Amino acid sequence: AQSVTQLDSHVSVSEGTPVLLRCNYSSSYSPSLFWYVQHPNKGLQLLLKYTSAATLVKGINGFEAEFKKSETSFHLTKPSAHMSDAAEYFCVVSDQGTYKYIFGTGTRLKVLA
Amino acid sequence: EAGVTQSPTHLIKTRGQQATLRCSPISGHTSVYWYQQALGLGLQFLLWYDEGEERNRGNFPPRFSGRQFPNYSSELNVNALELEDSALYLCASSFSGSKAGELFFGEGSRLTVL
């Protein structure tokens, strides 16, 4: 069965410092993995996706994530946080066999000036 | 190209009433997903429609129902509204089957039940 765990419900960083949002998954099939961002009272926007090509995936706004099969992880990183990055981030796993999308519980990122 | 559109943006109802929310997917997408996002509860999967049929349903009571029309737009109906139904309802669309890929989300419909 698929599942996804976001290890931190809240993360605070100072502006200009690195961001690390952690995500672990389990999947019976070859997974597709996604990170979405949600600003307050808005829909979700795709940051990046992994679909069995390169394990290091680059997304929008300077974010990237690395698929590590041995660790079943797909952590989201950004070298330097910006105030506009403050939002909620969701890790999502989808199996090619079931076409179901499983969402993590979200990580709220706070960026301090 | 137009994204996923949802209407209405905001809706205020009283307990016991019915609410209808609408979603138009991206052109070419045949799958529509509905999610409920109540305060502090993350995204809860409601319904998945594909090619006009209900493919999967989340753990919600039967008073949550919907349908998908021949043009792939979708409607979510919530009957006998309860206070805890107050939430942001998000619709997402995707291609179907092996071409599914990522979900594309609308901006949501905010339902308030008084």
PDB file of C-alpha atoms in Angstrom:
ATOM      1  CA  ALA A   1       0.000   0.000   0.000  1.00  0.00           C
ATOM      2  CA  GLN A   2       1.101   3.527  -0.624  1.00  0.00           C
ATOM      3  CA  SER A   3       1.834   5.998   2.140  1.00  0.00           C
ATOM      4  CA  VAL A   4       3.742   9.209   2.582  1.00  0.00           C
ATOM      5  CA  THR A   5       5.126  10.769   5.738  1.00  0.00           C
ATOM      6  CA  GLN A   6       6.212  14.350   6.067  1.00  0.00           C
ATOM      7  CA  LEU A   7       8.510  14.301   9.018  1.00  0.00           C
ATOM      8  CA  ASP A   8       8.018  17.900  10.154  1.00  0.00           C
ATOM      9  CA  SER A   9       4.704  19.681  10.528  1.00  0.00           C
ATOM     10  CA  HIS A  10       6.436  23.073  10.937  1.00  0.00           C
ATOM     11  CA  VAL A  11       9.833  24.331   9.791  1.00  0.00           C
ATOM     12  CA  SER A  12      11.264  27.781  10.489  1.00  0.00           C
ATOM     13  CA  VAL A  13      14.292  29.192   8.685  1.00  0.00           C
ATOM     14  CA  SER A  14      15.856  32.601   8.386  1.00  0.00           C
ATOM     15  CA  GLU A  15      15.761  34.384   5.051  1.00  0.00           C
ATOM     16  CA  GLY A  16      18.815  33.481   2.994  1.00  0.00           C
ATOM     17  CA  THR A  17      19.451  30.155   4.755  1.00  0.00           C
ATOM     18  CA  PRO A  18      18.865  26.678   3.275  1.00  0.00           C
ATOM     19  CA  VAL A  19      15.503  24.951   3.358  1.00  0.00           C
ATOM     20  CA  LEU A  20      15.036  21.211   3.952  1.00  0.00           C
ATOM     21  CA  LEU A  21      11.561  19.680   4.006  1.00  0.00           C
ATOM     22  CA  ARG A  22      11.581  15.935   4.586  1.00  0.00           C
ATOM     23  CA  CYS A  23       9.386  13.308   2.981  1.00  0.00           C
ATOM     24  CA  ASN A  24       9.449   9.511   3.212  1.00  0.00           C
ATOM     25  CA  TYR A  25       7.217   7.248   1.170  1.00  0.00           C
ATOM     26  CA  SER A  26       6.247   3.653   0.709  1.00  0.00           C
ATOM     27  CA  SER A  27       4.950   2.207  -2.515  1.00  0.00           C
ATOM     28  CA  SER A  28       4.360  -1.245  -3.949  1.00  0.00           C
ATOM     29  CA  TYR A  29       4.909  -0.151  -7.530  1.00  0.00           C
ATOM     30  CA  SER A  30       7.191   2.271  -9.307  1.00  0.00           C
ATOM     31  CA  PRO A  31       6.183   5.537  -7.673  1.00  0.00           C
ATOM     32  CA  SER A  32       5.731   8.969  -9.080  1.00  0.00           C
ATOM     33  CA  LEU A  33       6.509  11.630  -6.487  1.00  0.00           C
ATOM     34  CA  PHE A  34       5.497  15.246  -6.362  1.00  0.00           C
ATOM     35  CA  TRP A  35       5.935  18.336  -4.228  1.00  0.00           C
ATOM     36  CA  TYR A  36       3.199  20.952  -4.172  1.00  0.00           C
ATOM     37  CA  VAL A  37       3.085  24.370  -2.514  1.00  0.00           C
ATOM     38  CA  GLN A  38      -0.025  26.056  -1.169  1.00  0.00           C
ATOM     39  CA  HIS A  39      -0.190  29.708  -0.220  1.00  0.00           C
ATOM     40  CA  PRO A  40      -2.984  30.771   2.156  1.00  0.00           C
ATOM     41  CA  ASN A  41      -6.491  30.275   0.750  1.00  0.00           C
ATOM     42  CA  LYS A  42      -5.108  29.220  -2.607  1.00  0.00           C
ATOM     43  CA  GLY A  43      -5.021  26.016  -4.609  1.00  0.00           C
ATOM     44  CA  LEU A  44      -1.966  23.793  -4.826  1.00  0.00           C
ATOM     45  CA  GLN A  45       0.814  24.545  -7.286  1.00  0.00           C
ATOM     46  CA  LEU A  46       3.220  21.908  -8.557  1.00  0.00           C
ATOM     47  CA  LEU A  47       6.822  22.582  -7.550  1.00  0.00           C
ATOM     48  CA  LEU A  48       8.425  19.510  -9.089  1.00  0.00           C
ATOM     49  CA  LYS A  49       7.868  15.859  -9.955  1.00  0.00           C
ATOM     50  CA  TYR A  50       9.811  12.602 -10.157  1.00  0.00           C
ATOM     51  CA  THR A  51       8.619  10.026 -12.690  1.00  0.00           C
ATOM     52  CA  SER A  52      11.516   7.518 -12.936  1.00  0.00           C
ATOM     53  CA  ALA A  53      13.892   9.673 -14.950  1.00  0.00           C
ATOM     54  CA  ALA A  54      16.734  11.598 -13.268  1.00  0.00           C
ATOM     55  CA  THR A  55      16.853  11.114  -9.503  1.00  0.00           C
ATOM     56  CA  LEU A  56      17.724  14.774  -8.878  1.00  0.00           C
ATOM     57  CA  VAL A  57      14.744  16.830  -9.908  1.00  0.00           C
ATOM     58  CA  LYS A  58      14.795  20.580 -10.350  1.00  0.00           C
ATOM     59  CA  GLY A  59      11.613  22.563  -9.933  1.00  0.00           C
ATOM     60  CA  ILE A  60      10.344  26.087  -9.961  1.00  0.00           C
ATOM     61  CA  ASN A  61      11.555  28.917  -7.725  1.00  0.00           C
ATOM     62  CA  GLY A  62      14.918  27.288  -7.064  1.00  0.00           C
ATOM     63  CA  PHE A  63      13.588  24.165  -5.363  1.00  0.00           C
ATOM     64  CA  GLU A  64      14.933  20.703  -6.020  1.00  0.00           C
ATOM     65  CA  ALA A  65      14.431  17.210  -4.642  1.00  0.00           C
ATOM     66  CA  GLU A  66      16.379  13.976  -4.768  1.00  0.00           C
ATOM     67  CA  PHE A  67      14.746  10.571  -5.119  1.00  0.00           C
ATOM     68  CA  LYS A  68      16.597   8.054  -2.939  1.00  0.00           C
ATOM     69  CA  LYS A  69      15.139   4.597  -3.418  1.00  0.00           C
ATOM     70  CA  SER A  70      17.345   2.966  -0.778  1.00  0.00           C
ATOM     71  CA  GLU A  71      16.118   5.449   1.830  1.00  0.00           C
ATOM     72  CA  THR A  72      12.572   5.740   0.388  1.00  0.00           C
ATOM     73  CA  SER A  73      12.956   9.494   0.651  1.00  0.00           C
ATOM     74  CA  PHE A  74      12.155  12.484  -1.517  1.00  0.00           C
ATOM     75  CA  HIS A  75      13.314  15.511   0.469  1.00  0.00           C
ATOM     76  CA  LEU A  76      12.755  19.034  -0.847  1.00  0.00           C
ATOM     77  CA  THR A  77      15.594  21.550  -0.660  1.00  0.00           C
ATOM     78  CA  LYS A  78      16.374  25.122  -1.586  1.00  0.00           C
ATOM     79  CA  PRO A  79      19.772  26.752  -1.076  1.00  0.00           C
ATOM     80  CA  SER A  80      18.476  30.130   0.086  1.00  0.00           C
ATOM     81  CA  ALA A  81      15.030  30.842   1.506  1.00  0.00           C
ATOM     82  CA  HIS A  82      13.039  33.876   0.434  1.00  0.00           C
ATOM     83  CA  MET A  83      10.186  35.483   2.326  1.00  0.00           C
ATOM     84  CA  SER A  84       7.817  34.492  -0.495  1.00  0.00           C
ATOM     85  CA  ASP A  85       8.579  30.804   0.188  1.00  0.00           C
ATOM     86  CA  ALA A  86       6.497  30.938   3.367  1.00  0.00           C
ATOM     87  CA  ALA A  87       3.640  28.525   2.636  1.00  0.00           C
ATOM     88  CA  GLU A  88       2.484  24.962   3.192  1.00  0.00           C
ATOM     89  CA  TYR A  89       4.219  22.198   1.274  1.00  0.00           C
ATOM     90  CA  PHE A  90       2.764  18.795   0.429  1.00  0.00           C
ATOM     91  CA  CYS A  91       4.604  15.656  -0.636  1.00  0.00           C
ATOM     92  CA  VAL A  92       2.529  13.324  -2.823  1.00  0.00           C
ATOM     93  CA  VAL A  93       3.064   9.770  -4.019  1.00  0.00           C
ATOM     94  CA  SER A  94       1.254   8.084  -6.870  1.00  0.00           C
ATOM     95  CA  ASP A  95       1.590   4.506  -8.040  1.00  0.00           C
ATOM     96  CA  GLN A  96       1.582   3.787 -11.740  1.00  0.00           C
ATOM     97  CA  GLY A  97      -0.425   0.689 -10.945  1.00  0.00           C
ATOM     98  CA  THR A  98      -3.296   2.298  -9.061  1.00  0.00           C
ATOM     99  CA  TYR A  99      -3.307   5.943 -10.235  1.00  0.00           C
ATOM    100  CA  LYS A 100      -4.170   6.994  -6.689  1.00  0.00           C
ATOM    101  CA  TYR A 101      -2.581  10.091  -5.212  1.00  0.00           C
ATOM    102  CA  ILE A 102      -1.622   9.977  -1.549  1.00  0.00           C
ATOM    103  CA  PHE A 103      -0.923  13.304   0.148  1.00  0.00           C
ATOM    104  CA  GLY A 104       1.290  13.910   3.131  1.00  0.00           C
ATOM    105  CA  THR A 105      -0.061  15.930   6.022  1.00  0.00           C
ATOM    106  CA  GLY A 106       1.890  19.010   4.952  1.00  0.00           C
ATOM    107  CA  THR A 107       4.801  21.044   6.288  1.00  0.00           C
ATOM    108  CA  ARG A 108       4.259  24.688   7.097  1.00  0.00           C
ATOM    109  CA  LEU A 109       7.363  26.689   6.240  1.00  0.00           C
ATOM    110  CA  LYS A 110       7.969  29.936   8.066  1.00  0.00           C
ATOM    111  CA  VAL A 111      10.670  32.304   6.839  1.00  0.00           C
ATOM    112  CA  LEU A 112      12.050  34.764   9.368  1.00  0.00           C
ATOM    113  CA  ALA A 113      13.418  38.146   8.327  1.00  0.00           C
TER     114      ALA A 113
ATOM    115  CA  GLU B   1      -4.688  27.800 -21.906  1.00  0.00           C
ATOM    116  CA  ALA B   2      -7.236  27.928 -19.105  1.00  0.00           C
ATOM    117  CA  GLY B   3      -6.431  26.109 -15.892  1.00  0.00           C
ATOM    118  CA  VAL B   4      -8.825  24.255 -13.638  1.00  0.00           C
ATOM    119  CA  THR B   5     -11.713  26.526 -12.756  1.00  0.00           C
ATOM    120  CA  GLN B   6     -13.996  26.184  -9.754  1.00  0.00           C
ATOM    121  CA  SER B   7     -17.196  27.953  -8.833  1.00  0.00           C
ATOM    122  CA  PRO B   8     -18.384  29.516  -6.704  1.00  0.00           C
ATOM    123  CA  THR B   9     -15.345  30.976  -4.989  1.00  0.00           C
ATOM    124  CA  HIS B  10     -17.226  31.361  -1.739  1.00  0.00           C
ATOM    125  CA  LEU B  11     -20.485  29.867  -0.550  1.00  0.00           C
ATOM    126  CA  ILE B  12     -22.338  30.408   2.708  1.00  0.00           C
ATOM    127  CA  LYS B  13     -25.050  27.976   3.762  1.00  0.00           C
ATOM    128  CA  THR B  14     -26.895  27.051   6.924  1.00  0.00           C
ATOM    129  CA  ARG B  15     -27.087  23.652   8.581  1.00  0.00           C
ATOM    130  CA  GLY B  16     -29.338  21.204   6.759  1.00  0.00           C
ATOM    131  CA  GLN B  17     -29.105  22.944   3.393  1.00  0.00           C
ATOM    132  CA  GLN B  18     -27.490  21.566   0.260  1.00  0.00           C
ATOM    133  CA  ALA B  19     -24.384  22.894  -1.479  1.00  0.00           C
ATOM    134  CA  THR B  20     -23.309  22.372  -5.088  1.00  0.00           C
ATOM    135  CA  LEU B  21     -19.763  23.037  -6.211  1.00  0.00           C
ATOM    136  CA  ARG B  22     -18.565  22.960  -9.790  1.00  0.00           C
ATOM    137  CA  CYS B  23     -15.281  22.230 -11.497  1.00  0.00           C
ATOM    138  CA  SER B  24     -14.074  22.518 -15.084  1.00  0.00           C
ATOM    139  CA  PRO B  25     -10.891  20.565 -15.836  1.00  0.00           C
ATOM    140  CA  ILE B  26      -8.069  21.548 -18.126  1.00  0.00           C
ATOM    141  CA  SER B  27      -8.869  20.841 -21.756  1.00  0.00           C
ATOM    142  CA  GLY B  28      -7.863  17.271 -22.603  1.00  0.00           C
ATOM    143  CA  HIS B  29      -8.023  16.035 -19.010  1.00  0.00           C
ATOM    144  CA  THR B  30     -10.622  13.363 -18.341  1.00  0.00           C
ATOM    145  CA  SER B  31      -9.945  12.715 -14.647  1.00  0.00           C
ATOM    146  CA  VAL B  32     -11.314  14.956 -11.911  1.00  0.00           C
ATOM    147  CA  TYR B  33     -10.511  14.660  -8.223  1.00  0.00           C
ATOM    148  CA  TRP B  34     -12.219  16.342  -5.281  1.00  0.00           C
ATOM    149  CA  TYR B  35     -10.527  17.053  -1.957  1.00  0.00           C
ATOM    150  CA  GLN B  36     -11.728  18.596   1.291  1.00  0.00           C
ATOM    151  CA  GLN B  37      -9.323  20.782   3.229  1.00  0.00           C
ATOM    152  CA  ALA B  38     -10.746  21.627   6.613  1.00  0.00           C
ATOM    153  CA  LEU B  39      -8.784  23.774   9.022  1.00  0.00           C
ATOM    154  CA  GLY B  40      -5.890  21.801  10.477  1.00  0.00           C
ATOM    155  CA  LEU B  41      -6.819  18.522   8.758  1.00  0.00           C
ATOM    156  CA  GLY B  42      -4.761  18.536   5.574  1.00  0.00           C
ATOM    157  CA  LEU B  43      -6.211  17.336   2.265  1.00  0.00           C
ATOM    158  CA  GLN B  44      -8.813  14.603   2.554  1.00  0.00           C
ATOM    159  CA  PHE B  45      -9.627  12.688  -0.622  1.00  0.00           C
ATOM    160  CA  LEU B  46     -13.336  12.796  -1.492  1.00  0.00           C
ATOM    161  CA  LEU B  47     -14.002  11.489  -4.995  1.00  0.00           C
ATOM    162  CA  TRP B  48     -12.309  10.561  -8.244  1.00  0.00           C
ATOM    163  CA  TYR B  49     -14.097  10.613 -11.590  1.00  0.00           C
ATOM    164  CA  ASP B  50     -12.652   9.415 -14.854  1.00  0.00           C
ATOM    165  CA  GLU B  51     -14.316   9.158 -18.247  1.00  0.00           C
ATOM    166  CA  GLY B  52     -17.673   9.928 -16.677  1.00  0.00           C
ATOM    167  CA  GLU B  53     -17.545   7.260 -13.988  1.00  0.00           C
ATOM    168  CA  GLU B  54     -16.810   7.300 -10.274  1.00  0.00           C
ATOM    169  CA  ARG B  55     -13.531   5.395  -9.844  1.00  0.00           C
ATOM    170  CA  ASN B  56     -12.843   5.796  -6.164  1.00  0.00           C
ATOM    171  CA  ARG B  57     -14.352   7.324  -3.077  1.00  0.00           C
ATOM    172  CA  GLY B  58     -12.793   8.519   0.160  1.00  0.00           C
ATOM    173  CA  ASN B  59     -14.048   7.863   3.665  1.00  0.00           C
ATOM    174  CA  PHE B  60     -16.964  10.306   3.600  1.00  0.00           C
ATOM    175  CA  PRO B  61     -20.692   9.730   4.251  1.00  0.00           C
ATOM    176  CA  PRO B  62     -23.097   9.247   1.324  1.00  0.00           C
ATOM    177  CA  ARG B  63     -24.408  12.804   1.636  1.00  0.00           C
ATOM    178  CA  PHE B  64     -21.225  13.739  -0.246  1.00  0.00           C
ATOM    179  CA  SER B  65     -21.863  12.847  -3.866  1.00  0.00           C
ATOM    180  CA  GLY B  66     -21.040  14.057  -7.313  1.00  0.00           C
ATOM    181  CA  ARG B  67     -20.966  13.369 -10.966  1.00  0.00           C
ATOM    182  CA  GLN B  68     -18.958  13.971 -14.079  1.00  0.00           C
ATOM    183  CA  PHE B  69     -20.566  15.276 -17.224  1.00  0.00           C
ATOM    184  CA  PRO B  70     -19.841  14.271 -20.846  1.00  0.00           C
ATOM    185  CA  ASN B  71     -17.597  17.329 -21.233  1.00  0.00           C
ATOM    186  CA  TYR B  72     -15.619  16.046 -18.181  1.00  0.00           C
ATOM    187  CA  SER B  73     -16.656  18.910 -15.923  1.00  0.00           C
ATOM    188  CA  SER B  74     -17.764  17.804 -12.500  1.00  0.00           C
ATOM    189  CA  GLU B  75     -20.116  18.710  -9.713  1.00  0.00           C
ATOM    190  CA  LEU B  76     -19.823  17.983  -6.010  1.00  0.00           C
ATOM    191  CA  ASN B  77     -23.015  17.924  -3.967  1.00  0.00           C
ATOM    192  CA  VAL B  78     -23.131  18.024  -0.201  1.00  0.00           C
ATOM    193  CA  ASN B  79     -26.555  17.338   1.304  1.00  0.00           C
ATOM    194  CA  ALA B  80     -27.787  17.960   4.850  1.00  0.00           C
ATOM    195  CA  LEU B  81     -24.909  20.307   5.593  1.00  0.00           C
ATOM    196  CA  GLU B  82     -23.249  20.112   8.984  1.00  0.00           C
ATOM    197  CA  LEU B  83     -21.035  22.685  10.656  1.00  0.00           C
ATOM    198  CA  GLU B  84     -17.968  20.480  10.186  1.00  0.00           C
ATOM    199  CA  ASP B  85     -18.449  20.569   6.412  1.00  0.00           C
ATOM    200  CA  SER B  86     -17.021  24.083   6.473  1.00  0.00           C
ATOM    201  CA  ALA B  87     -13.827  23.791   4.457  1.00  0.00           C
ATOM    202  CA  LEU B  88     -11.970  24.653   1.292  1.00  0.00           C
ATOM    203  CA  TYR B  89     -13.007  22.205  -1.428  1.00  0.00           C
ATOM    204  CA  LEU B  90     -10.346  21.678  -4.031  1.00  0.00           C
ATOM    205  CA  CYS B  91     -10.792  20.188  -7.463  1.00  0.00           C
ATOM    206  CA  ALA B  92      -7.908  18.795  -9.506  1.00  0.00           C
ATOM    207  CA  SER B  93      -7.686  17.334 -12.983  1.00  0.00           C
ATOM    208  CA  SER B  94      -5.267  15.111 -14.835  1.00  0.00           C
ATOM    209  CA  PHE B  95      -4.916  12.974 -17.909  1.00  0.00           C
ATOM    210  CA  SER B  96      -6.238   9.462 -17.593  1.00  0.00           C
ATOM    211  CA  GLY B  97      -4.562   6.132 -16.912  1.00  0.00           C
ATOM    212  CA  SER B  98      -0.909   5.685 -17.824  1.00  0.00           C
ATOM    213  CA  LYS B  99      -0.659   9.304 -18.948  1.00  0.00           C
ATOM    214  CA  ALA B 100      -1.950  10.541 -15.587  1.00  0.00           C
ATOM    215  CA  GLY B 101       1.098  12.487 -14.401  1.00  0.00           C
ATOM    216  CA  GLU B 102       0.587  15.340 -12.018  1.00  0.00           C
ATOM    217  CA  LEU B 103      -2.612  16.837 -10.701  1.00  0.00           C
ATOM    218  CA  PHE B 104      -3.533  20.383 -11.645  1.00  0.00           C
ATOM    219  CA  PHE B 105      -5.527  22.199  -8.977  1.00  0.00           C
ATOM    220  CA  GLY B 106      -8.131  24.905  -9.059  1.00  0.00           C
ATOM    221  CA  GLU B 107      -8.213  27.752  -6.557  1.00  0.00           C
ATOM    222  CA  GLY B 108     -10.924  26.076  -4.512  1.00  0.00           C
ATOM    223  CA  SER B 109     -14.414  26.827  -3.269  1.00  0.00           C
ATOM    224  CA  ARG B 110     -14.686  28.009   0.322  1.00  0.00           C
ATOM    225  CA  LEU B 111     -17.833  26.607   1.927  1.00  0.00           C
ATOM    226  CA  THR B 112     -18.980  28.092   5.210  1.00  0.00           C
ATOM    227  CA  VAL B 113     -21.810  26.409   7.101  1.00  0.00           C
ATOM    228  CA  LEU B 114     -23.526  28.498   9.752  1.00  0.00           C
TER     229      LEU B 114
END
